[in-house]
PDB file of N, CA and C in Angstrom:
ATOM      1  N   UNK A1039     236.272 -51.503  21.327  1.00 69.00           N
ATOM      2  CA  UNK A1039     237.634 -51.804  21.748  1.00 69.00           C
ATOM      3  C   UNK A1039     238.233 -52.641  21.385  1.00 69.00           C
ATOM      4  N   UNK A1040     237.253 -53.982  21.179  1.00 69.00           N
ATOM      5  CA  UNK A1040     238.471 -54.979  20.556  1.00 69.00           C
ATOM      6  C   UNK A1040     238.351 -54.580  18.908  1.00 69.00           C
ATOM      7  N   UNK A1041     237.814 -54.081  18.467  1.00 67.00           N
ATOM      8  CA  UNK A1041     238.293 -53.808  16.681  1.00 67.00           C
ATOM      9  C   UNK A1041     239.368 -52.770  16.715  1.00 67.00           C
ATOM     10  N   UNK A1042     239.568 -51.901  17.845  1.00 70.00           N
ATOM     11  CA  UNK A1042     240.639 -51.021  17.892  1.00 70.00           C
ATOM     12  C   UNK A1042     241.957 -51.276  17.785  1.00 70.00           C
ATOM     13  N   UNK A1043     241.790 -52.629  18.860  1.00 71.00           N
ATOM     14  CA  UNK A1043     243.009 -53.537  19.169  1.00 71.00           C
ATOM     15  C   UNK A1043     243.499 -54.025  18.108  1.00 71.00           C
ATOM     16  N   UNK A1044     242.475 -55.140  17.325  1.00 69.00           N
ATOM     17  CA  UNK A1044     242.412 -55.903  17.066  1.00 69.00           C
ATOM     18  C   UNK A1044     243.017 -55.382  15.320  1.00 69.00           C
ATOM     19  N   UNK A1045     242.487 -54.102  14.694  1.00 67.00           N
ATOM     20  CA  UNK A1045     242.509 -53.654  13.487  1.00 67.00           C
ATOM     21  C   UNK A1045     243.053 -52.144  13.273  1.00 67.00           C
ATOM     22  N   UNK A1046     243.489 -51.835  14.369  1.00 67.00           N
ATOM     23  CA  UNK A1046     243.762 -50.317  14.434  1.00 67.00           C
ATOM     24  C   UNK A1046     243.194 -49.492  13.797  1.00 67.00           C
ATOM     25  N   UNK A1047     243.779 -48.260  12.902  1.00 68.00           N
ATOM     26  CA  UNK A1047     243.176 -47.054  12.282  1.00 68.00           C
ATOM     27  C   UNK A1047     242.468 -47.817  11.401  1.00 68.00           C
ATOM     28  N   UNK A1048     242.341 -48.968  10.777  1.00 63.00           N
ATOM     29  CA  UNK A1048     241.649 -49.396   9.495  1.00 63.00           C
ATOM     30  C   UNK A1048     240.325 -50.015  10.133  1.00 63.00           C
ATOM     31  N   UNK A1049     240.049 -50.006  11.376  1.00 59.00           N
ATOM     32  CA  UNK A1049     238.799 -51.006  11.838  1.00 59.00           C
ATOM     33  C   UNK A1049     237.581 -50.284  11.110  1.00 59.00           C
ATOM     34  N   UNK A1050     237.433 -49.040  10.483  1.00 58.00           N
ATOM     35  CA  UNK A1050     235.843 -48.807  10.059  1.00 58.00           C
ATOM     36  C   UNK A1050     236.014 -49.262   8.656  1.00 58.00           C
ATOM     37  N   UNK A1051     237.065 -49.562   7.957  1.00 60.00           N
ATOM     38  CA  UNK A1051     237.234 -49.884   6.466  1.00 60.00           C
ATOM     39  C   UNK A1051     237.135 -51.537   6.887  1.00 60.00           C
ATOM     40  N   UNK A1052     237.352 -52.305   7.504  1.00 61.00           N
ATOM     41  CA  UNK A1052     237.504 -53.873   7.556  1.00 61.00           C
ATOM     42  C   UNK A1052     236.136 -54.241   7.933  1.00 61.00           C
ATOM     43  N   UNK A1053     235.255 -53.366   9.012  1.00 68.00           N
ATOM     44  CA  UNK A1053     233.882 -53.908   9.487  1.00 68.00           C
ATOM     45  C   UNK A1053     233.476 -53.743   8.004  1.00 68.00           C
ATOM     46  N   UNK A1054     233.339 -52.639   7.176  1.00 70.00           N
ATOM     47  CA  UNK A1054     232.721 -52.369   6.275  1.00 70.00           C
ATOM     48  C   UNK A1054     232.716 -53.241   5.215  1.00 70.00           C
ATOM     49  N   UNK A1055     233.873 -54.060   4.816  1.00 75.00           N
ATOM     50  CA  UNK A1055     234.269 -55.072   4.332  1.00 75.00           C
ATOM     51  C   UNK A1055     233.995 -56.657   4.847  1.00 75.00           C
ATOM     52  N   UNK A1056     233.679 -56.368   5.839  1.00 80.00           N
ATOM     53  CA  UNK A1056     233.274 -57.978   6.449  1.00 80.00           C
ATOM     54  C   UNK A1056     231.832 -57.979   6.003  1.00 80.00           C
ATOM     55  N   UNK A1057     231.065 -56.816   6.276  1.00 84.00           N
ATOM     56  CA  UNK A1057     229.413 -56.663   5.994  1.00 84.00           C
ATOM     57  C   UNK A1057     229.130 -57.034   4.881  1.00 84.00           C
ATOM     58  N   UNK A1058     229.915 -56.191   3.834  1.00 87.00           N
ATOM     59  CA  UNK A1058     230.013 -56.580   2.519  1.00 87.00           C
ATOM     60  C   UNK A1058     229.924 -57.801   1.649  1.00 87.00           C
ATOM     61  N   UNK A1059     230.893 -58.479   2.638  1.00 88.00           N
ATOM     62  CA  UNK A1059     231.251 -59.818   2.249  1.00 88.00           C
ATOM     63  C   UNK A1059     230.090 -60.946   2.851  1.00 88.00           C
ATOM     64  N   UNK A1060     229.459 -60.283   3.943  1.00 91.00           N
ATOM     65  CA  UNK A1060     227.953 -61.229   4.358  1.00 91.00           C
ATOM     66  C   UNK A1060     227.147 -60.856   3.442  1.00 91.00           C
ATOM     67  N   UNK A1061     226.702 -59.743   2.918  1.00 93.00           N
ATOM     68  CA  UNK A1061     225.853 -59.347   2.262  1.00 93.00           C
ATOM     69  C   UNK A1061     225.627 -60.293   0.754  1.00 93.00           C
ATOM     70  N   UNK A1062     227.194 -60.095   0.197  1.00 94.00           N
ATOM     71  CA  UNK A1062     226.666 -60.977  -0.951  1.00 94.00           C
ATOM     72  C   UNK A1062     226.757 -62.139  -0.853  1.00 94.00           C
ATOM     73  N   UNK A1063     227.708 -62.955   0.144  1.00 95.00           N
ATOM     74  CA  UNK A1063     226.784 -64.093   0.725  1.00 95.00           C
ATOM     75  C   UNK A1063     225.725 -64.839   0.679  1.00 95.00           C
ATOM     76  N   UNK A1064     224.757 -63.974   1.466  1.00 96.00           N
ATOM     77  CA  UNK A1064     223.488 -63.775   1.642  1.00 96.00           C
ATOM     78  C   UNK A1064     222.667 -64.020   0.031  1.00 96.00           C
ATOM     79  N   UNK A1065     223.225 -62.921  -0.789  1.00 97.00           N
ATOM     80  CA  UNK A1065     222.605 -62.711  -2.011  1.00 97.00           C
ATOM     81  C   UNK A1065     222.708 -64.372  -2.724  1.00 97.00           C
ATOM     82  N   UNK A1066     224.025 -64.800  -2.978  1.00 98.00           N
ATOM     83  CA  UNK A1066     224.401 -65.833  -3.611  1.00 98.00           C
ATOM     84  C   UNK A1066     223.711 -66.956  -2.750  1.00 98.00           C
ATOM     85  N   UNK A1067     223.600 -67.394  -1.737  1.00 98.00           N
ATOM     86  CA  UNK A1067     222.813 -68.332  -0.861  1.00 98.00           C
ATOM     87  C   UNK A1067     221.312 -67.929  -1.423  1.00 98.00           C
ATOM     88  N   UNK A1068     220.716 -67.013  -1.562  1.00 97.00           N
ATOM     89  CA  UNK A1068     219.083 -66.786  -1.638  1.00 97.00           C
ATOM     90  C   UNK A1068     219.207 -67.037  -3.170  1.00 97.00           C
ATOM     91  N   UNK A1069     219.974 -66.925  -4.091  1.00 98.00           N
ATOM     92  CA  UNK A1069     219.864 -67.203  -5.695  1.00 98.00           C
ATOM     93  C   UNK A1069     220.078 -68.581  -5.943  1.00 98.00           C
ATOM     94  N   UNK A1070     220.969 -69.506  -5.205  1.00 98.00           N
ATOM     95  CA  UNK A1070     221.167 -70.822  -5.229  1.00 98.00           C
ATOM     96  C   UNK A1070     219.658 -71.496  -4.794  1.00 98.00           C
ATOM     97  N   UNK A1071     219.298 -71.192  -3.518  1.00 98.00           N
ATOM     98  CA  UNK A1071     217.648 -71.429  -3.039  1.00 98.00           C
ATOM     99  C   UNK A1071     216.980 -71.391  -4.002  1.00 98.00           C
ATOM    100  N   UNK A1072     216.612 -70.377  -4.483  1.00 97.00           N
ATOM    101  CA  UNK A1072     215.799 -69.944  -5.433  1.00 97.00           C
ATOM    102  C   UNK A1072     215.907 -70.833  -6.643  1.00 97.00           C
ATOM    103  N   UNK A1073     217.158 -71.008  -7.033  1.00 97.00           N
ATOM    104  CA  UNK A1073     217.566 -71.784  -8.269  1.00 97.00           C
ATOM    105  C   UNK A1073     216.933 -73.250  -7.961  1.00 97.00           C
ATOM    106  N   UNK A1074     216.939 -73.781  -6.735  1.00 96.00           N
ATOM    107  CA  UNK A1074     216.661 -75.115  -6.276  1.00 96.00           C
ATOM    108  C   UNK A1074     215.437 -75.142  -6.448  1.00 96.00           C
ATOM    109  N   UNK A1075     214.703 -74.328  -5.708  1.00 96.00           N
ATOM    110  CA  UNK A1075     213.128 -74.413  -6.008  1.00 96.00           C
ATOM    111  C   UNK A1075     212.781 -74.028  -7.080  1.00 96.00           C
ATOM    112  N   UNK A1076     212.784 -73.610  -8.021  1.00 96.00           N
ATOM    113  CA  UNK A1076     212.446 -73.413  -9.806  1.00 96.00           C
ATOM    114  C   UNK A1076     212.574 -74.944 -10.079  1.00 96.00           C
ATOM    115  N   UNK A1077     214.035 -75.723  -9.919  1.00 95.00           N
ATOM    116  CA  UNK A1077     214.487 -76.854 -10.756  1.00 95.00           C
ATOM    117  C   UNK A1077     213.690 -77.898  -9.684  1.00 95.00           C
ATOM    118  N   UNK A1078     213.343 -77.748  -8.689  1.00 94.00           N
ATOM    119  CA  UNK A1078     212.659 -79.005  -7.955  1.00 94.00           C
ATOM    120  C   UNK A1078     211.162 -78.953  -8.407  1.00 94.00           C
ATOM    121  N   UNK A1079     210.764 -77.814  -8.523  1.00 93.00           N
ATOM    122  CA  UNK A1079     209.568 -77.640  -8.921  1.00 93.00           C
ATOM    123  C   UNK A1079     209.242 -78.010 -10.855  1.00 93.00           C
ATOM    124  N   UNK A1080     210.355 -77.985 -11.504  1.00 91.00           N
ATOM    125  CA  UNK A1080     210.082 -78.573 -12.826  1.00 91.00           C
ATOM    126  C   UNK A1080     210.347 -80.082 -12.867  1.00 91.00           C
ATOM    127  N   UNK A1081     211.493 -80.395 -11.963  1.00 92.00           N
ATOM    128  CA  UNK A1081     211.476 -81.855 -12.109  1.00 92.00           C
ATOM    129  C   UNK A1081     210.166 -82.792 -11.358  1.00 92.00           C
ATOM    130  N   UNK A1082     209.624 -82.426 -10.377  1.00 90.00           N
ATOM    131  CA  UNK A1082     208.645 -82.979  -9.746  1.00 90.00           C
ATOM    132  C   UNK A1082     207.124 -82.715 -10.636  1.00 90.00           C
ATOM    133  N   UNK A1083     207.135 -81.868 -11.666  1.00 88.00           N
ATOM    134  CA  UNK A1083     205.931 -81.847 -12.625  1.00 88.00           C
ATOM    135  C   UNK A1083     206.201 -82.617 -13.399  1.00 88.00           C
ATOM    136  N   UNK A1084     207.185 -82.864 -14.118  1.00 87.00           N
ATOM    137  CA  UNK A1084     207.550 -83.765 -15.103  1.00 87.00           C
ATOM    138  C   UNK A1084     207.780 -85.332 -14.447  1.00 87.00           C
ATOM    139  N   UNK A1085     207.923 -85.495 -13.240  1.00 86.00           N
ATOM    140  CA  UNK A1085     208.022 -86.992 -12.811  1.00 86.00           C
ATOM    141  C   UNK A1085     206.553 -87.089 -12.882  1.00 86.00           C
ATOM    142  N   UNK A1086     205.656 -86.230 -12.208  1.00 83.00           N
ATOM    143  CA  UNK A1086     204.083 -86.586 -11.797  1.00 83.00           C
ATOM    144  C   UNK A1086     203.382 -87.081 -13.189  1.00 83.00           C
ATOM    145  N   UNK A1087     203.784 -85.948 -14.061  1.00 77.00           N
ATOM    146  CA  UNK A1087     203.163 -86.466 -15.419  1.00 77.00           C
ATOM    147  C   UNK A1087     202.718 -84.969 -15.736  1.00 77.00           C
ATOM    148  N   UNK A1088     202.590 -83.943 -15.255  1.00 59.00           N
ATOM    149  CA  UNK A1088     201.807 -82.979 -15.244  1.00 59.00           C
ATOM    150  C   UNK A1088     202.747 -81.958 -16.536  1.00 59.00           C
ATOM    151  N   UNK A1089     203.013 -82.618 -17.335  1.00 54.00           N
ATOM    152  CA  UNK A1089     203.651 -81.610 -18.364  1.00 54.00           C
ATOM    153  C   UNK A1089     203.030 -80.284 -18.984  1.00 54.00           C
ATOM    154  N   UNK A1090     203.575 -79.136 -18.595  1.00 55.00           N
ATOM    155  CA  UNK A1090     202.968 -78.326 -19.061  1.00 55.00           C
ATOM    156  C   UNK A1090     203.031 -77.379 -20.352  1.00 55.00           C
ATOM    157  N   UNK A1091     203.954 -78.452 -21.356  1.00 59.00           N
ATOM    158  CA  UNK A1091     204.420 -78.015 -22.515  1.00 59.00           C
ATOM    159  C   UNK A1091     203.793 -78.679 -23.471  1.00 59.00           C
ATOM    160  N   UNK A1092     202.306 -78.494 -23.548  1.00 55.00           N
ATOM    161  CA  UNK A1092     201.408 -79.282 -24.459  1.00 55.00           C
ATOM    162  C   UNK A1092     200.933 -80.452 -24.442  1.00 55.00           C
ATOM    163  N   UNK A1093     201.592 -81.705 -23.565  1.00 54.00           N
ATOM    164  CA  UNK A1093     200.985 -82.774 -23.836  1.00 54.00           C
ATOM    165  C   UNK A1093     199.760 -83.348 -22.891  1.00 54.00           C
ATOM    166  N   UNK A1094     199.060 -82.359 -22.248  1.00 53.00           N
ATOM    167  CA  UNK A1094     197.918 -82.447 -21.368  1.00 53.00           C
ATOM    168  C   UNK A1094     196.818 -82.260 -22.757  1.00 53.00           C
ATOM    169  N   UNK A1095     195.842 -83.238 -22.634  1.00 53.00           N
ATOM    170  CA  UNK A1095     194.424 -83.199 -23.216  1.00 53.00           C
ATOM    171  C   UNK A1095     193.841 -81.926 -23.143  1.00 53.00           C
ATOM    172  N   UNK A1096     193.252 -81.072 -23.915  1.00 52.00           N
ATOM    173  CA  UNK A1096     192.537 -80.068 -24.048  1.00 52.00           C
ATOM    174  C   UNK A1096     191.117 -80.134 -23.664  1.00 52.00           C
ATOM    175  N   UNK A1097     190.699 -79.368 -23.003  1.00 55.00           N
ATOM    176  CA  UNK A1097     189.266 -79.843 -22.344  1.00 55.00           C
ATOM    177  C   UNK A1097     188.157 -79.077 -23.511  1.00 55.00           C
ATOM    178  N   UNK A1098     187.216 -79.788 -23.348  1.00 54.00           N
ATOM    179  CA  UNK A1098     186.273 -79.357 -24.644  1.00 54.00           C
ATOM    180  C   UNK A1098     185.224 -78.197 -23.517  1.00 54.00           C
ATOM    181  N   UNK A1099     184.912 -77.383 -24.079  1.00 56.00           N
ATOM    182  CA  UNK A1099     183.829 -76.474 -23.441  1.00 56.00           C
ATOM    183  C   UNK A1099     182.150 -76.981 -23.409  1.00 56.00           C
ATOM    184  N   UNK A1100     181.800 -77.322 -22.488  1.00 57.00           N
ATOM    185  CA  UNK A1100     179.989 -77.718 -22.208  1.00 57.00           C
ATOM    186  C   UNK A1100     179.336 -76.896 -23.040  1.00 57.00           C
ATOM    187  N   UNK A1101     179.394 -75.821 -23.042  1.00 57.00           N
ATOM    188  CA  UNK A1101     178.204 -74.869 -23.680  1.00 57.00           C
ATOM    189  C   UNK A1101     179.023 -74.126 -24.740  1.00 57.00           C
ATOM    190  N   UNK A1102     178.055 -73.656 -25.612  1.00 62.00           N
ATOM    191  CA  UNK A1102     178.540 -73.139 -26.869  1.00 62.00           C
ATOM    192  C   UNK A1102     178.631 -71.430 -26.681  1.00 62.00           C
ATOM    193  N   UNK A1103     179.010 -70.306 -26.549  1.00 62.00           N
ATOM    194  CA  UNK A1103     179.464 -69.130 -26.595  1.00 62.00           C
ATOM    195  C   UNK A1103     179.047 -68.560 -27.853  1.00 62.00           C
ATOM    196  N   UNK A1104     178.279 -67.482 -28.126  1.00 66.00           N
ATOM    197  CA  UNK A1104     177.875 -67.237 -29.331  1.00 66.00           C
ATOM    198  C   UNK A1104     178.209 -65.707 -29.346  1.00 66.00           C
ATOM    199  N   UNK A1105     179.390 -64.850 -29.938  1.00 66.00           N
ATOM    200  CA  UNK A1105     179.616 -63.711 -29.496  1.00 66.00           C
ATOM    201  C   UNK A1105     178.725 -62.747 -30.306  1.00 66.00           C
ATOM    202  N   UNK A1106     178.839 -61.262 -29.571  1.00 65.00           N
ATOM    203  CA  UNK A1106     177.410 -60.454 -29.709  1.00 65.00           C
ATOM    204  C   UNK A1106     177.789 -59.545 -30.707  1.00 65.00           C
TER     205      UNK A1106
END
């Protein structure tokens, strides 16, 4: 009843527009949160010193494996 009074004949179209806007806003917020988590992970690993781009010393195997 409220929608009929406020929006008149176009109440269905406007409710769809409102829902679509909320969906887009939710996707944008999720993308920002995801990018923030990836950035935080990258920065925290760099600050701790666990650089995953080759500066870690390589481990030597304790036993020699012979191919068959």
